[in-house]
mmCIF file of C-alpha atoms and ligand atoms in Angstrom:
data_model
loop_
_atom_site.group_PDB
_atom_site.id
_atom_site.type_symbol
_atom_site.label_atom_id
_atom_site.label_comp_id
_atom_site.label_asym_id
_atom_site.label_seq_id
_atom_site.Cartn_x
_atom_site.Cartn_y
_atom_site.Cartn_z
ATOM 1 C CA GLU T 31 9.037 -6.518 11.567
ATOM 2 C CA VAL T 32 11.799 -5.690 9.313
ATOM 3 C CA LEU T 33 13.576 -7.084 6.763
ATOM 4 C CA SER T 34 17.163 -6.365 4.718
ATOM 5 C CA ILE T 35 15.734 -8.098 1.669
ATOM 6 C CA THR T 36 12.254 -10.038 0.518
ATOM 7 C CA ASP T 37 9.749 -10.957 -2.652
ATOM 8 C CA SER T 38 7.527 -8.205 -1.799
ATOM 9 C CA THR T 39 6.300 -6.558 1.713
ATOM 10 C CA ASN T 40 2.974 -7.489 0.149
ATOM 11 C CA LEU T 41 3.134 -10.518 -0.846
ATOM 12 C CA GLN T 42 4.656 -11.908 2.211
ATOM 13 C CA LEU T 43 1.643 -10.220 4.932
ATOM 14 C CA MET T 44 -1.000 -12.053 2.089
ATOM 15 C CA GLN T 45 0.826 -15.487 1.883
ATOM 16 C CA ARG T 46 1.062 -15.201 5.815
ATOM 17 C CA LEU T 47 -2.580 -14.346 5.908
ATOM 18 C CA GLN T 48 -3.717 -16.663 3.664
ATOM 19 C CA ARG T 49 -1.747 -19.793 5.684
ATOM 20 C CA GLY T 50 -4.542 -18.993 8.463
ATOM 21 C CA GLU T 51 -2.079 -16.581 10.875
ATOM 22 C CA GLN T 52 -4.019 -14.867 12.396
ATOM 23 C CA LEU T 53 -1.887 -11.596 11.978
ATOM 24 C CA PRO T 54 -2.924 -8.401 14.374
ATOM 25 C CA LYS T 55 -4.762 -5.393 13.373
ATOM 26 C CA GLY T 56 -1.646 -2.753 12.539
ATOM 27 C CA LEU T 57 0.932 -5.074 11.846
ATOM 28 C CA VAL T 58 3.834 -3.885 9.205
ATOM 29 C CA LEU T 59 6.775 -5.478 7.669
ATOM 30 C CA VAL T 60 9.597 -3.114 6.195
ATOM 31 C CA ALA T 61 12.155 -3.910 3.786
ATOM 32 C CA GLU T 62 15.274 -2.699 3.072
ATOM 33 C CA ALA T 63 14.779 -4.362 -0.424
ATOM 34 C CA GLN T 64 12.263 -6.150 -3.137
ATOM 35 C CA THR T 65 12.881 -8.221 -5.775
ATOM 36 C CA ALA T 66 9.683 -8.584 -7.584
ATOM 37 C CA GLY T 67 7.231 -5.266 -5.660
ATOM 38 C CA ARG T 68 4.713 -4.665 -7.554
ATOM 39 C CA GLY T 69 2.369 -1.273 -8.439
ATOM 40 C CA ARG T 70 -1.642 -1.920 -9.491
ATOM 41 C CA HIS T 71 -2.108 -4.174 -12.561
ATOM 42 C CA GLY T 72 1.496 -6.451 -11.550
ATOM 43 C CA ARG T 73 2.763 -3.779 -12.638
ATOM 44 C CA ALA T 74 6.989 -4.094 -11.328
ATOM 45 C CA TRP T 75 7.736 -1.943 -8.782
ATOM 46 C CA TYR T 76 11.547 -0.871 -8.501
ATOM 47 C CA SER T 77 12.832 -0.995 -4.700
ATOM 48 C CA PRO T 78 16.742 -1.968 -4.780
ATOM 49 C CA PHE T 79 18.295 -1.728 -1.173
ATOM 50 C CA ALA T 80 18.316 0.639 0.451
ATOM 51 C CA ALA T 81 16.994 2.851 -2.058
ATOM 52 C CA SER T 82 13.462 2.956 -1.813
ATOM 53 C CA LEU T 83 11.917 2.226 1.906
ATOM 54 C CA SER T 84 8.639 -1.046 1.056
ATOM 55 C CA PHE T 85 6.044 -0.873 4.263
ATOM 56 C CA SER T 86 3.081 -2.994 4.608
ATOM 57 C CA MET T 87 0.166 -3.340 6.602
ATOM 58 C CA VAL T 88 -2.257 -5.220 7.482
ATOM 59 C CA TRP T 89 -5.721 -3.601 8.603
ATOM 60 C CA GLN T 90 -9.207 -5.244 8.948
ATOM 61 C CA LEU T 91 -12.072 -4.047 7.765
ATOM 62 C CA GLU T 92 -15.460 -4.392 9.910
ATOM 63 C CA GLN T 93 -18.099 -3.039 7.428
ATOM 64 C CA GLY T 94 -16.326 -5.164 4.011
ATOM 65 C CA ILE T 95 -15.111 -4.394 0.918
ATOM 66 C CA GLN T 96 -17.453 -2.202 -0.141
ATOM 67 C CA ALA T 97 -16.469 0.376 2.509
ATOM 68 C CA ALA T 98 -12.659 -0.034 1.748
ATOM 69 C CA MET T 99 -14.267 2.266 -1.552
ATOM 70 C CA GLY T 100 -11.504 5.129 -1.561
ATOM 71 C CA LEU T 101 -9.407 3.518 1.045
ATOM 72 C CA SER T 102 -5.779 3.945 -1.423
ATOM 73 C CA LEU T 103 -7.044 7.570 -1.896
ATOM 74 C CA VAL T 104 -6.679 7.410 2.053
ATOM 75 C CA ILE T 105 -3.485 6.391 2.092
ATOM 76 C CA GLY T 106 -2.268 9.120 -0.050
ATOM 77 C CA VAL T 107 -3.565 11.605 1.840
ATOM 78 C CA ALA T 108 -1.298 10.186 5.675
ATOM 79 C CA VAL T 109 1.488 10.008 3.020
ATOM 80 C CA ALA T 110 0.715 13.579 1.569
ATOM 81 C CA GLU T 111 0.449 15.069 5.099
ATOM 82 C CA LEU T 112 3.836 12.835 6.269
ATOM 83 C CA LEU T 113 5.695 14.286 4.196
ATOM 84 C CA GLU T 114 4.242 17.615 4.606
ATOM 85 C CA GLN T 115 4.337 17.694 8.175
ATOM 86 C CA GLN T 116 7.314 15.556 8.669
ATOM 87 C CA TYR T 117 9.918 17.597 5.982
ATOM 88 C CA GLN T 118 8.066 20.467 4.879
ATOM 89 C CA LEU T 119 7.413 19.378 1.402
ATOM 90 C CA GLN T 120 4.462 19.722 -1.272
ATOM 91 C CA VAL T 121 2.591 16.421 -2.486
ATOM 92 C CA GLY T 122 -0.303 16.245 -5.108
ATOM 93 C CA LEU T 123 -1.982 12.906 -6.062
ATOM 94 C CA LYS T 124 -2.537 10.973 -8.872
ATOM 95 C CA TRP T 125 -6.157 9.349 -8.862
ATOM 96 C CA PRO T 126 -6.875 6.410 -7.397
ATOM 97 C CA ASN T 127 -2.942 5.337 -6.170
ATOM 98 C CA ASP T 128 0.192 7.862 -6.665
ATOM 99 C CA ILE T 129 2.159 10.796 -5.040
ATOM 100 C CA TYR T 130 3.773 13.212 -6.591
ATOM 101 C CA LEU T 131 6.942 15.679 -5.520
ATOM 102 C CA GLN T 132 8.233 18.600 -8.165
ATOM 103 C CA GLY T 133 5.188 16.342 -10.990
ATOM 104 C CA LYS T 134 7.066 13.670 -10.233
ATOM 105 C CA LYS T 135 5.954 10.111 -9.245
ATOM 106 C CA LEU T 136 7.883 9.967 -5.682
ATOM 107 C CA ALA T 137 5.721 7.166 -3.943
ATOM 108 C CA GLY T 138 2.895 4.599 -4.776
ATOM 109 C CA VAL T 139 0.381 2.780 -2.877
ATOM 110 C CA LEU T 140 -1.038 -0.855 -3.556
ATOM 111 C CA ILE T 141 -3.515 -2.679 -1.411
ATOM 112 C CA GLU T 142 -4.682 -6.187 -1.858
ATOM 113 C CA LEU T 143 -7.702 -7.815 0.159
ATOM 114 C CA SER T 144 -6.551 -11.099 1.433
ATOM 115 C CA GLY T 145 -9.771 -12.336 2.158
ATOM 116 C CA GLN T 146 -13.554 -11.219 4.284
ATOM 117 C CA SER T 147 -16.290 -13.577 5.711
ATOM 118 C CA ASP T 148 -18.479 -12.617 8.172
ATOM 119 C CA GLY T 149 -19.129 -8.836 6.623
ATOM 120 C CA ARG T 150 -14.956 -8.365 7.442
ATOM 121 C CA CYS T 151 -13.005 -7.696 4.920
ATOM 122 C CA GLN T 152 -8.936 -8.774 5.054
ATOM 123 C CA LEU T 153 -6.700 -5.750 3.676
ATOM 124 C CA VAL T 154 -2.744 -5.728 2.684
ATOM 125 C CA ILE T 155 -2.089 -1.640 2.414
ATOM 126 C CA GLY T 156 1.299 -1.741 0.231
ATOM 127 C CA ILE T 157 3.331 1.966 0.490
ATOM 128 C CA GLY T 158 6.690 2.143 -1.768
ATOM 129 C CA ILE T 159 8.394 6.328 -1.339
ATOM 130 C CA ASN T 160 11.957 6.188 -2.985
ATOM 131 C CA VAL T 161 14.413 7.482 -0.104
ATOM 132 C CA GLN T 162 17.556 7.037 -2.334
ATOM 133 C CA LEU T 163 17.478 6.310 -6.859
ATOM 134 C CA SER T 164 20.688 5.923 -8.326
ATOM 135 C CA ALA T 165 19.427 7.357 -11.685
ATOM 136 C CA VAL T 166 21.045 4.796 -13.982
ATOM 137 C CA GLN T 167 19.913 2.060 -12.450
ATOM 138 C CA ALA T 168 16.794 3.507 -11.981
ATOM 139 C CA ALA T 169 16.658 4.572 -15.709
ATOM 140 C CA GLN T 170 16.214 1.227 -16.070
ATOM 141 C CA SER T 171 13.397 -0.051 -14.729
ATOM 142 C CA ILE T 172 10.975 3.236 -13.990
ATOM 143 C CA ASP T 173 9.110 4.126 -17.293
ATOM 144 C CA GLN T 174 8.231 7.919 -16.381
ATOM 145 C CA PRO T 175 9.918 10.469 -14.723
ATOM 146 C CA TRP T 176 10.637 9.797 -10.813
ATOM 147 C CA ILE T 177 11.325 11.499 -7.964
ATOM 148 C CA ASP T 178 13.529 10.229 -4.024
ATOM 149 C CA LEU T 179 13.507 12.195 -1.065
ATOM 150 C CA THR T 180 16.845 12.971 -0.615
ATOM 151 C CA THR T 181 17.145 15.205 -3.537
ATOM 152 C CA ALA T 182 14.494 16.408 -2.486
ATOM 153 C CA TYR T 183 14.730 16.887 0.978
ATOM 154 C CA GLY T 184 18.284 15.846 2.346
ATOM 155 C CA PRO T 185 18.993 13.110 3.623
ATOM 156 C CA LEU T 186 16.530 12.033 6.389
ATOM 157 C CA ASP T 187 16.469 8.723 8.756
ATOM 158 C CA ARG T 188 14.525 6.173 7.790
ATOM 159 C CA ASN T 189 13.314 5.357 10.973
ATOM 160 C CA ARG T 190 11.864 8.167 11.513
ATOM 161 C CA LEU T 191 9.906 7.817 7.797
ATOM 162 C CA VAL T 192 8.501 4.583 9.272
ATOM 163 C CA ALA T 193 7.554 5.413 12.484
ATOM 164 C CA GLY T 194 5.728 8.597 10.938
ATOM 165 C CA LEU T 195 3.977 6.265 8.674
ATOM 166 C CA GLN T 196 2.780 3.875 10.483
ATOM 167 C CA SER T 197 1.509 6.881 12.482
ATOM 168 C CA CYS T 198 -0.431 8.815 10.119
ATOM 169 C CA CYS T 199 -1.646 5.190 8.118
ATOM 170 C CA THR T 200 -3.212 3.576 11.537
ATOM 171 C CA GLU T 201 -4.333 7.605 12.553
ATOM 172 C CA HIS T 202 -6.177 7.770 9.169
ATOM 173 C CA LEU T 203 -7.758 4.403 8.890
ATOM 174 C CA GLN T 204 -9.004 4.747 12.184
ATOM 175 C CA ARG T 205 -10.368 7.972 11.526
ATOM 176 C CA PHE T 206 -12.289 6.933 8.085
ATOM 177 C CA GLU T 207 -13.939 3.363 9.863
ATOM 178 C CA GLN T 208 -15.635 5.868 11.995
ATOM 179 C CA SER T 209 -16.562 8.796 9.245
ATOM 180 C CA GLY T 210 -16.258 6.735 5.912
ATOM 181 C CA PHE T 211 -13.922 8.208 3.264
ATOM 182 C CA ALA T 212 -16.084 11.648 3.054
ATOM 183 C CA ALA T 213 -14.518 13.301 6.203
ATOM 184 C CA PHE T 214 -11.453 13.084 3.166
ATOM 185 C CA GLN T 215 -12.692 14.525 -0.025
ATOM 186 C CA ALA T 216 -11.321 18.342 0.407
ATOM 187 C CA ALA T 217 -8.181 16.752 1.621
ATOM 188 C CA PHE T 218 -7.568 14.505 -1.374
ATOM 189 C CA ASN T 219 -8.844 17.572 -4.079
ATOM 190 C CA ARG T 220 -6.669 19.836 -2.657
ATOM 191 C CA ARG T 221 -3.641 18.218 -3.705
ATOM 192 C CA GLN T 222 -5.871 16.247 -6.850
ATOM 193 C CA LEU T 223 -3.294 17.299 -10.059
ATOM 194 C CA PHE T 224 -4.397 17.936 -13.025
ATOM 195 C CA MET T 225 -7.419 19.841 -10.541
ATOM 196 C CA LEU T 226 -10.708 21.259 -13.424
ATOM 197 C CA GLN T 227 -7.596 20.757 -15.852
ATOM 198 C CA PRO T 228 -8.518 18.649 -19.332
ATOM 199 C CA VAL T 229 -7.230 15.006 -18.822
ATOM 200 C CA ARG T 230 -7.955 11.431 -20.217
ATOM 201 C CA LEU T 231 -9.045 8.377 -18.476
ATOM 202 C CA THR T 232 -7.880 4.768 -20.078
ATOM 203 C CA GLN T 233 -9.130 1.625 -19.318
ATOM 204 C CA GLY T 234 -7.336 -0.379 -21.915
ATOM 205 C CA GLN T 235 -8.238 0.476 -25.930
ATOM 206 C CA GLN T 236 -11.261 2.599 -24.166
ATOM 207 C CA VAL T 237 -10.836 7.215 -23.638
ATOM 208 C CA VAL T 238 -12.341 9.093 -21.937
ATOM 209 C CA ARG T 239 -11.583 13.105 -21.855
ATOM 210 C CA GLY T 240 -12.922 16.014 -20.338
ATOM 211 C CA ILE T 241 -12.032 18.350 -17.652
ATOM 212 C CA CYS T 242 -10.986 16.871 -13.892
ATOM 213 C CA HIS T 243 -12.880 17.606 -10.734
ATOM 214 C CA GLY T 244 -11.672 15.684 -8.444
ATOM 215 C CA VAL T 245 -13.232 12.933 -6.624
ATOM 216 C CA ASP T 246 -16.324 12.851 -4.769
ATOM 217 C CA ALA T 247 -17.657 12.375 -1.184
ATOM 218 C CA GLN T 248 -17.359 8.099 -2.268
ATOM 219 C CA GLY T 249 -13.755 8.383 -3.734
ATOM 220 C CA ASN T 250 -15.627 7.990 -7.241
ATOM 221 C CA LEU T 251 -13.529 10.268 -9.999
ATOM 222 C CA VAL T 252 -15.666 12.717 -11.251
ATOM 223 C CA ILE T 253 -14.737 13.938 -14.508
ATOM 224 C CA GLU T 254 -16.821 16.285 -16.967
ATOM 225 C CA SER T 255 -16.708 15.497 -20.981
ATOM 226 C CA GLN T 256 -18.770 16.484 -23.260
ATOM 227 C CA GLY T 257 -21.024 18.329 -21.023
ATOM 228 C CA LYS T 258 -22.084 15.728 -18.371
ATOM 229 C CA LYS T 259 -20.947 14.651 -14.975
ATOM 230 C CA GLN T 260 -19.390 10.918 -15.186
ATOM 231 C CA LEU T 261 -18.456 9.122 -12.514
ATOM 232 C CA PHE T 262 -15.882 6.646 -12.671
ATOM 233 C CA HIS T 263 -13.944 3.790 -10.229
ATOM 234 C CA GLY T 264 -12.247 0.849 -9.626
ATOM 235 C CA GLY T 265 -10.651 -1.064 -12.854
ATOM 236 C CA GLU T 266 -7.980 -0.464 -14.899
ATOM 237 C CA LEU T 267 -9.143 2.821 -15.506
ATOM 238 C CA SER T 268 -5.498 5.426 -15.428
ATOM 239 C CA LEU T 269 -5.953 9.436 -15.634
ATOM 240 C CA ARG T 270 -3.204 11.342 -17.712
ATOM 241 C CA ALA T 271 -3.557 15.482 -18.268
ATOM 242 C CA GLU T 272 -3.683 16.184 -21.682
HETATM 243 P P1 ATP M 321 -1.724 4.491 -13.165
HETATM 244 O O1 ATP M 321 -1.653 4.338 -11.647
HETATM 245 O O2 ATP M 321 -2.204 5.997 -13.222
HETATM 246 O O3 ATP M 321 -1.349 3.734 -14.061
HETATM 247 P P2 ATP M 321 1.118 4.399 -13.430
HETATM 248 O O4 ATP M 321 2.169 4.131 -14.468
HETATM 249 O O5 ATP M 321 2.297 4.960 -11.758
HETATM 250 O O6 ATP M 321 0.072 4.811 -13.605
HETATM 251 P P3 ATP M 321 0.822 1.872 -11.003
HETATM 252 O O7 ATP M 321 0.846 0.766 -11.374
HETATM 253 O O8 ATP M 321 0.461 2.809 -10.073
HETATM 254 O O9 ATP M 321 0.780 2.672 -13.060
HETATM 255 O O10 ATP M 321 2.234 2.146 -10.928
HETATM 256 C C1 ATP M 321 3.529 1.335 -12.185
HETATM 257 C C2 ATP M 321 4.636 2.114 -12.408
HETATM 258 O O11 ATP M 321 5.405 2.816 -11.572
HETATM 259 C C3 ATP M 321 5.239 1.494 -13.135
HETATM 260 O O12 ATP M 321 4.909 0.695 -14.250
HETATM 261 C C4 ATP M 321 6.862 2.114 -13.577
HETATM 262 O O13 ATP M 321 6.395 3.273 -14.292
HETATM 263 C C5 ATP M 321 6.104 2.963 -12.126
HETATM 264 N N1 ATP M 321 7.747 2.722 -10.867
HETATM 265 C C6 ATP M 321 7.883 1.277 -10.907
HETATM 266 N N2 ATP M 321 8.696 1.635 -9.611
HETATM 267 C C7 ATP M 321 9.476 2.788 -9.044
HETATM 268 C C8 ATP M 321 9.443 3.958 -8.481
HETATM 269 N N3 ATP M 321 10.646 3.491 -7.490
HETATM 270 N N4 ATP M 321 9.450 5.595 -8.645
HETATM 271 C C9 ATP M 321 8.463 5.601 -9.724
HETATM 272 N N5 ATP M 321 7.932 5.325 -10.048
HETATM 273 C C10 ATP M 321 8.255 4.171 -10.596
HETATM 274 C C1 BTN M 322 1.821 1.342 -7.426
HETATM 275 O O1 BTN M 322 2.941 2.405 -7.851
HETATM 276 O O2 BTN M 322 1.780 1.111 -8.612
HETATM 277 C C2 BTN M 322 1.956 1.288 -5.815
HETATM 278 C C3 BTN M 322 3.236 0.906 -5.721
HETATM 279 C C4 BTN M 322 3.125 0.110 -4.169
HETATM 280 C C5 BTN M 322 4.498 0.044 -4.076
HETATM 281 C C6 BTN M 322 4.340 -1.261 -2.396
HETATM 282 S S1 BTN M 322 5.942 -1.423 -1.913
HETATM 283 C C7 BTN M 322 5.669 -2.248 -0.490
HETATM 284 C C8 BTN M 322 4.000 -2.789 -0.769
HETATM 285 N N1 BTN M 322 5.541 -4.399 -1.146
HETATM 286 C C9 BTN M 322 4.462 -3.881 -2.517
HETATM 287 O O3 BTN M 322 5.129 -4.832 -4.237
HETATM 288 N N2 BTN M 322 4.131 -2.850 -3.268
HETATM 289 C C10 BTN M 322 4.306 -2.224 -2.473
#
């Protein structure tokens, strides 16, 4: 389904699922613009008209929510492989949900849980990718270095990008259901920003400093701090280079 403008493609699908609409697994909603695009923890995702691509997909996991651990990492790998294969770009991934080019944020992933029943869970998987942002407008809305696909690659066909996203996400999600996160661990770690470098991980006032060892076979972030390897997952954790 394609919309010209909406509040948030994730919100639209979440509301429809919560109203009890039976949406097929794999249904995709894309929009040219969002007025209330959202990132993690209620942060705003800037997605003005035709400058970015907003993509959301309905998915169900038969195994329940515990199995969803690592899902945003798998989607990151799917987007990275698409951008590498279709546009020959070199992509970096920042745990748990950010996609980088040339050290700047290109795209983000937001996965929301709409409900659980009979051991299955229903999810909305959202991806926002910058296609061609105006530097002047973005300066007022994005408080970190960013990049768009047109700068990195040149003009591109948005329909081909959507089709690529739909097929790479479906393919990776099916493989994730069969094999779990372990099948993606190496692909994620190969692209993980700050690998074997000093980092800090913050959660509110709490800060852990150490060396980043990428993710383990479950998708936990591994940080070596004071001689011990510690595992982190979930919560409002943010990873930064030290
Ligand atoms: P972390 O996920 O590690 O906490 P983050 O700062 O990227 O890092 P997110 O919640 O993932 O936080 O993403 C939201 C942030 O992304 C916003 O606070 C803003 O800084 C940035 N942002 C918003 N819109 C865009 C965009 N179109 N392109 C790049 N970055 C954006
Ligand atoms: C992030 O970096 O925190 C994630 C950004 C996710 C943005 C996408 S755009 C499509 C979908 N709809 C939303 O409101 N958010 C996601």
